[in-house]
Coordinates of N, CA, C and O in Angstrom, one line a residue:
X178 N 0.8 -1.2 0.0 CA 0.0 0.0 0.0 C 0.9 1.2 0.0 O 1.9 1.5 0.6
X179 N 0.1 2.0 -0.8 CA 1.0 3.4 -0.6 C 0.3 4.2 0.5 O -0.7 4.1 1.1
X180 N 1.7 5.4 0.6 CA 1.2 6.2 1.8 C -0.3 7.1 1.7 O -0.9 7.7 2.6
X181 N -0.4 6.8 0.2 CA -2.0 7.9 0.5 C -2.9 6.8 0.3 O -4.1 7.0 0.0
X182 N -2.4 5.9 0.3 CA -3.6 4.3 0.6 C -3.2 4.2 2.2 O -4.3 4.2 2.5
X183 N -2.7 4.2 3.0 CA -2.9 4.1 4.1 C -3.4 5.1 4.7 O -4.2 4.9 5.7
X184 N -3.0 6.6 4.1 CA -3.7 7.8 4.9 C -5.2 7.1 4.9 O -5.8 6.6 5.8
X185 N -5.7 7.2 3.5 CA -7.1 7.3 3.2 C -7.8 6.0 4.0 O -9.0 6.0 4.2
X186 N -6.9 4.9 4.4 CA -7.7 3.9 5.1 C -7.7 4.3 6.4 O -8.7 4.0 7.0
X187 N -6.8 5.1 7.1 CA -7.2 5.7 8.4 C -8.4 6.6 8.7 O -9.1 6.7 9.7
X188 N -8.3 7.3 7.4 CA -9.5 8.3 7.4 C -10.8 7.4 7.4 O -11.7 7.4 8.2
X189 N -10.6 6.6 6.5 CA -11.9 5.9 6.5 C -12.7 5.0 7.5 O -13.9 4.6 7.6
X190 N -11.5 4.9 8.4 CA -11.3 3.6 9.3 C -12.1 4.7 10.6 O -13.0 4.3 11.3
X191 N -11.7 5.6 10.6 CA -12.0 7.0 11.7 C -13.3 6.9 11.6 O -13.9 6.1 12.3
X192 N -13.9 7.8 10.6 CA -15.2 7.9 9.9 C -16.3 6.9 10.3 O -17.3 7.0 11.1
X193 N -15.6 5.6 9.6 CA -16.6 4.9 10.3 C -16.8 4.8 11.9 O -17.8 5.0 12.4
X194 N -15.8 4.4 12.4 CA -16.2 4.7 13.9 C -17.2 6.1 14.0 O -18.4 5.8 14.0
X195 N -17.0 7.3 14.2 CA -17.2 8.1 13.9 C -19.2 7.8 13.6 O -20.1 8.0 14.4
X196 N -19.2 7.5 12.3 CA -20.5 7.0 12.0 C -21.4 5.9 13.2 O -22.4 6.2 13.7
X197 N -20.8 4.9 13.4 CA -20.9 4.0 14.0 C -21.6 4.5 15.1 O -22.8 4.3 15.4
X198 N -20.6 5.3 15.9 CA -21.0 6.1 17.5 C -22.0 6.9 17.4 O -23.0 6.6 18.1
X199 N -22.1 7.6 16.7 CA -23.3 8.6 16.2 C -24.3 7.8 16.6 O -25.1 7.8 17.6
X200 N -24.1 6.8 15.4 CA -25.9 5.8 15.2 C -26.1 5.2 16.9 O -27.1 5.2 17.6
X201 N -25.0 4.8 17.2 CA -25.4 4.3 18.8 C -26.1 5.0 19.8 O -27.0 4.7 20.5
X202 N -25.3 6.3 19.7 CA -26.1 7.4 20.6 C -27.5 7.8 20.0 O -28.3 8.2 20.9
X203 N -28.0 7.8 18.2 CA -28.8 7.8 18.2 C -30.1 7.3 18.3 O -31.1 7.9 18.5
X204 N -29.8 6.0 18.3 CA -30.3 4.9 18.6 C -30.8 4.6 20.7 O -31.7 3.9 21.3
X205 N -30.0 5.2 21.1 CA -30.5 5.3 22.5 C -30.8 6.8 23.0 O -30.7 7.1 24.2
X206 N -31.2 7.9 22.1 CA -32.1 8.9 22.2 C -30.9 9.3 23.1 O -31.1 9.0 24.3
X207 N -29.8 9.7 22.9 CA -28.3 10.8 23.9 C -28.4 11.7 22.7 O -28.7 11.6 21.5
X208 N -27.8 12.7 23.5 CA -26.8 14.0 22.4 C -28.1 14.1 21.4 O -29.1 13.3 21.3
X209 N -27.7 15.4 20.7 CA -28.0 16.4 19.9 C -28.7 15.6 18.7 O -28.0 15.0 17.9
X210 N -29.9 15.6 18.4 CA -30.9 15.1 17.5 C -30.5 15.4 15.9 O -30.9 16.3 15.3
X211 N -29.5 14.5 15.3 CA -28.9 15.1 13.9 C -30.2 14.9 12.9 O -30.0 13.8 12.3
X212 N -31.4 15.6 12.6 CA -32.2 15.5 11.7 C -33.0 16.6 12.0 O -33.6 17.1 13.0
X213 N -32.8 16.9 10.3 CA -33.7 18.4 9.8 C -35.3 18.5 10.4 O -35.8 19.6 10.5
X214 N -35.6 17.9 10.5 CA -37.1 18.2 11.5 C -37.0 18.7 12.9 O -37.8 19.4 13.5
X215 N -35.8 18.0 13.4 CA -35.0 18.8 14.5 C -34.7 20.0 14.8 O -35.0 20.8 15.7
X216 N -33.9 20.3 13.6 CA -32.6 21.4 13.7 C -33.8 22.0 13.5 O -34.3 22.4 14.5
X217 N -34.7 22.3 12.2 CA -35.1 23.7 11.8 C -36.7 23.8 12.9 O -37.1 25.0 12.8
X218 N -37.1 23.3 13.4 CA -37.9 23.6 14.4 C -37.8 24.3 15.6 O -36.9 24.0 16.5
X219 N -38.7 25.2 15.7 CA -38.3 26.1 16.7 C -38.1 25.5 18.0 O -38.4 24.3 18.2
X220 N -37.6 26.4 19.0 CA -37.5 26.0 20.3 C -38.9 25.2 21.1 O -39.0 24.1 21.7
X221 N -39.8 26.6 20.9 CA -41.2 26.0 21.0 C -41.6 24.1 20.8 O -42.0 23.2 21.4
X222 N -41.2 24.4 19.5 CA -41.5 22.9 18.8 C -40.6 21.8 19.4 O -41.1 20.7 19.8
X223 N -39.3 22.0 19.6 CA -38.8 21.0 19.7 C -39.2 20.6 21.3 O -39.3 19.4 21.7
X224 N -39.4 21.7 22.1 CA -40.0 20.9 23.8 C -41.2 20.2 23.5 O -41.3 19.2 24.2
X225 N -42.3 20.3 22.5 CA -42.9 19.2 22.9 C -43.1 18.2 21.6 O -44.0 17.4 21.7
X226 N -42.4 18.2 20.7 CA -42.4 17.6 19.6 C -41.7 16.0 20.3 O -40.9 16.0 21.2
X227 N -42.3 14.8 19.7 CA -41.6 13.3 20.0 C -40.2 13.1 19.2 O -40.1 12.7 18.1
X228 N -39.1 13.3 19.9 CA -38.3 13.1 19.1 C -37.7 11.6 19.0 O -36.6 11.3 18.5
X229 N -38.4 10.8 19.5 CA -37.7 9.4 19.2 C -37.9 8.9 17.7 O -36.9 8.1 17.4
X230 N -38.8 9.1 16.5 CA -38.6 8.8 15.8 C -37.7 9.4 14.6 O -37.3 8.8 13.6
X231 N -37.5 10.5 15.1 CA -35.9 11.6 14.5 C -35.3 10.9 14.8 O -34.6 10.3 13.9
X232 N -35.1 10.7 16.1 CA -33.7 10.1 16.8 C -33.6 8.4 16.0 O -32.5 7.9 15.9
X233 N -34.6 7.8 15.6 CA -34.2 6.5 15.2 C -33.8 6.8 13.6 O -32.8 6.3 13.1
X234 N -34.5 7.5 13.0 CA -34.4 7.5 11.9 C -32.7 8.3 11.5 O -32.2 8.0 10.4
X235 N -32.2 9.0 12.2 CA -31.0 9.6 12.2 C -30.2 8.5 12.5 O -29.2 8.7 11.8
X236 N -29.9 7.3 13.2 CA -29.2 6.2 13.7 C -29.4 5.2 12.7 O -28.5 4.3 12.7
X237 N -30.3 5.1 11.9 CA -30.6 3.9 10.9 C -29.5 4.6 10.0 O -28.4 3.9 9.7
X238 N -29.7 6.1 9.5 CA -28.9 6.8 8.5 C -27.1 6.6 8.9 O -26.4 6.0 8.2
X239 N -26.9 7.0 9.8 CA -25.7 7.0 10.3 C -25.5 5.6 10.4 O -24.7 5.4 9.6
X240 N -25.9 4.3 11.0 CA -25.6 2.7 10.7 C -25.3 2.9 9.1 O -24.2 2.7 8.7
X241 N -26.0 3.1 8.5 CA -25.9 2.9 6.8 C -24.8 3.5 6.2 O -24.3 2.8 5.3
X242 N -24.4 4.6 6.5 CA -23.3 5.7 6.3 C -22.1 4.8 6.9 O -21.0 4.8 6.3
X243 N -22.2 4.2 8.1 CA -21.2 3.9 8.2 C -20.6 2.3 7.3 O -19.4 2.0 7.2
X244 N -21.7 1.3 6.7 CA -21.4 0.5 6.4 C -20.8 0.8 5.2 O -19.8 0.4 4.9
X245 N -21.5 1.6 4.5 CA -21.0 2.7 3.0 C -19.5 2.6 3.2 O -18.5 2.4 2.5
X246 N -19.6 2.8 4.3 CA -17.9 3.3 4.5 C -16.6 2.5 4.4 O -15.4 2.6 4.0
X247 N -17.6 1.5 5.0 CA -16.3 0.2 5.7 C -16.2 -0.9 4.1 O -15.4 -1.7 3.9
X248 N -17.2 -0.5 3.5 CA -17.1 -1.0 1.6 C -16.0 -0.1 1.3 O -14.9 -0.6 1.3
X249 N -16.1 1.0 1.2 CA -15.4 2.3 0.3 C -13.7 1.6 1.4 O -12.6 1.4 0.9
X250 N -14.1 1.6 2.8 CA -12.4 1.2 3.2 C -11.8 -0.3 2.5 O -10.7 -0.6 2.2
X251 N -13.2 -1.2 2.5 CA -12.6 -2.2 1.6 C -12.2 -2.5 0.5 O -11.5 -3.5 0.2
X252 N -12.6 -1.6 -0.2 CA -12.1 -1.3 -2.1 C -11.2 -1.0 -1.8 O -10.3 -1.7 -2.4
X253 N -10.6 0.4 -0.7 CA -9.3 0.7 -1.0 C -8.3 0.1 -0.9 O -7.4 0.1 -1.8
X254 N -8.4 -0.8 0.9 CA -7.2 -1.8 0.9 C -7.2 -3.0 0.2 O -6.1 -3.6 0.2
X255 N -8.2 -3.7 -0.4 CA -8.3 -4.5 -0.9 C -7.9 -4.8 -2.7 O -7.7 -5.8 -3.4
X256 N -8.0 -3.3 -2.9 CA -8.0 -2.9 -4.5 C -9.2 -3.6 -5.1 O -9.0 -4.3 -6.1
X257 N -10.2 -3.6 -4.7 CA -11.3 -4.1 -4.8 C -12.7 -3.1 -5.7 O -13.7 -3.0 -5.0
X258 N -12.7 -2.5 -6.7 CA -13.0 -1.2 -6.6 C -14.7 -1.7 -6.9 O -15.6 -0.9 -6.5
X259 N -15.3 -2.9 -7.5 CA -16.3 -3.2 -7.3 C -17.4 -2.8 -6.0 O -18.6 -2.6 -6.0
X260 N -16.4 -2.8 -5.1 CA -16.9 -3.0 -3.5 C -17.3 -1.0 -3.8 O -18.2 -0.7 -3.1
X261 N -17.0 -0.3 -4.3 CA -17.4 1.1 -4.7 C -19.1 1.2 -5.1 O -19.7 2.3 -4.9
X262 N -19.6 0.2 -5.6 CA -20.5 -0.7 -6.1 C -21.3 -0.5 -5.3 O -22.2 0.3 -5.2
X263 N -21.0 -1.3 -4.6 CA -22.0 -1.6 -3.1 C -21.9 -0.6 -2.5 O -23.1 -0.3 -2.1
X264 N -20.9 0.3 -2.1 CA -20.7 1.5 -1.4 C -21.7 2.6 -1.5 O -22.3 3.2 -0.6
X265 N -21.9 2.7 -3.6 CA -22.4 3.7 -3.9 C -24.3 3.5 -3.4 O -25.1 4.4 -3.2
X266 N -24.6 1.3 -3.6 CA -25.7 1.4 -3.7 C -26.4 1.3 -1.9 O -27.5 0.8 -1.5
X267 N -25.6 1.7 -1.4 CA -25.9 1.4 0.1 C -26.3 3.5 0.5 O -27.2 3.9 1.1
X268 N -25.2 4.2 -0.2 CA -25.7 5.7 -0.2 C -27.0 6.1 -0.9 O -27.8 6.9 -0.4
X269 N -27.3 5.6 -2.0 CA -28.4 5.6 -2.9 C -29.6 5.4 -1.7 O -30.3 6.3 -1.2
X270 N -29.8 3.6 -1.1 CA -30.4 3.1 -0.2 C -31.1 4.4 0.6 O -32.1 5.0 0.6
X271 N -29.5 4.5 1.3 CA -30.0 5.6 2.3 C -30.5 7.2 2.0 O -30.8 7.6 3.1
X272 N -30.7 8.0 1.4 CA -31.1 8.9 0.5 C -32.8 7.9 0.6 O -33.4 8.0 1.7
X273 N -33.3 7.2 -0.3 CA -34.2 6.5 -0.2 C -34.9 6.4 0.5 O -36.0 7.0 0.4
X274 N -34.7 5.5 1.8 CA -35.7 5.9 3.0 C -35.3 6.4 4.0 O -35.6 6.1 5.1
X275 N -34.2 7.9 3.5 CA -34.6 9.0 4.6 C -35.4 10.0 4.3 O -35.8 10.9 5.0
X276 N -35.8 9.6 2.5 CA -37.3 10.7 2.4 C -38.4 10.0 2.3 O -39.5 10.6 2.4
X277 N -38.3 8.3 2.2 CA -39.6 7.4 2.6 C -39.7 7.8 4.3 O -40.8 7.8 4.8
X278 N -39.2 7.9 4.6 CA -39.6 7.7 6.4 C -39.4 8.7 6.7 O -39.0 8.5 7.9
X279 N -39.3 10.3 6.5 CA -39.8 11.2 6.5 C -41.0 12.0 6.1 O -41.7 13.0 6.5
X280 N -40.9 11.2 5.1 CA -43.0 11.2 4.8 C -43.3 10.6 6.0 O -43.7 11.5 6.8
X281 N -43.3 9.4 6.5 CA -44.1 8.4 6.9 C -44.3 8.6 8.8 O -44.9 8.0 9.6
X282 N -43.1 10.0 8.8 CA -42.8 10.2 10.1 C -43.8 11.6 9.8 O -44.5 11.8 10.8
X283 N -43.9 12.1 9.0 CA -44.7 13.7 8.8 C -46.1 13.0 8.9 O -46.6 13.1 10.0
X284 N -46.7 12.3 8.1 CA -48.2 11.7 8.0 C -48.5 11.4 9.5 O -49.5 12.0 10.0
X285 N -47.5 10.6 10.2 CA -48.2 9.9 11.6 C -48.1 11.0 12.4 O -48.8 10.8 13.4
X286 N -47.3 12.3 12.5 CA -47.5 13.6 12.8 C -48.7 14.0 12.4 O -49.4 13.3 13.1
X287 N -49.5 14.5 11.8 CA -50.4 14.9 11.2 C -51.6 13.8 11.9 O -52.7 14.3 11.6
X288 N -51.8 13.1 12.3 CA -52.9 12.1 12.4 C -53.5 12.9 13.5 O -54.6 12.5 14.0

């Protein structure tokens, strides 16, 4: 491996941890709610708004982001560039149902 194949697998190697932790903490409702129904909602809104299903839905994102990742780290050290493949269709994925389950999180809002 070269040295900017090992930088880039450390970075990547980070990242995903990085991702990983995130989704855990999201996943057990800690720390700062990473999702736009969150952030842009007023103060008002957010004291009585349910945020457990932000908070899951931000942790499913972040689990997926991180496996994206640990493909994209395996293409590199592996020279595997197929695994880019999977990488790209795992980001695709997630794009996908973070605006299916943002509808589906707005509707059961609205009920």
């Amino acid at each position: 491996m070269t040295g900017i194949e090992i930088g880039l697998s450390v970075f990547l190697a980070l990242l995903a941890v990085v991702f990983f932790v995130m989704s855990f903490l999201q996943f057990a409702n800690k720390g700062y709610c990473f999702n736009n129904a969150y952030i842009y909602a007023s103060k008002e809104e957010r004291e009585t708004m349910d945020k457990k299903p932000y908070y899951k839905q931000s942790g499913i994102v972040f689990l997926l982001l991180g496996a994206a990742d640990l493909f994209t780290l395996a293409a590199v050290i592996f020279h595997a560039m197929k695994l880019i493949g999977i990488s790209s269709g795992i980001v695709a994925a997630t794009v996908v149902y973070a605006i299916i389950s943002s509808a589906k999180i707005n509707k059961d809002d609205h009920k």
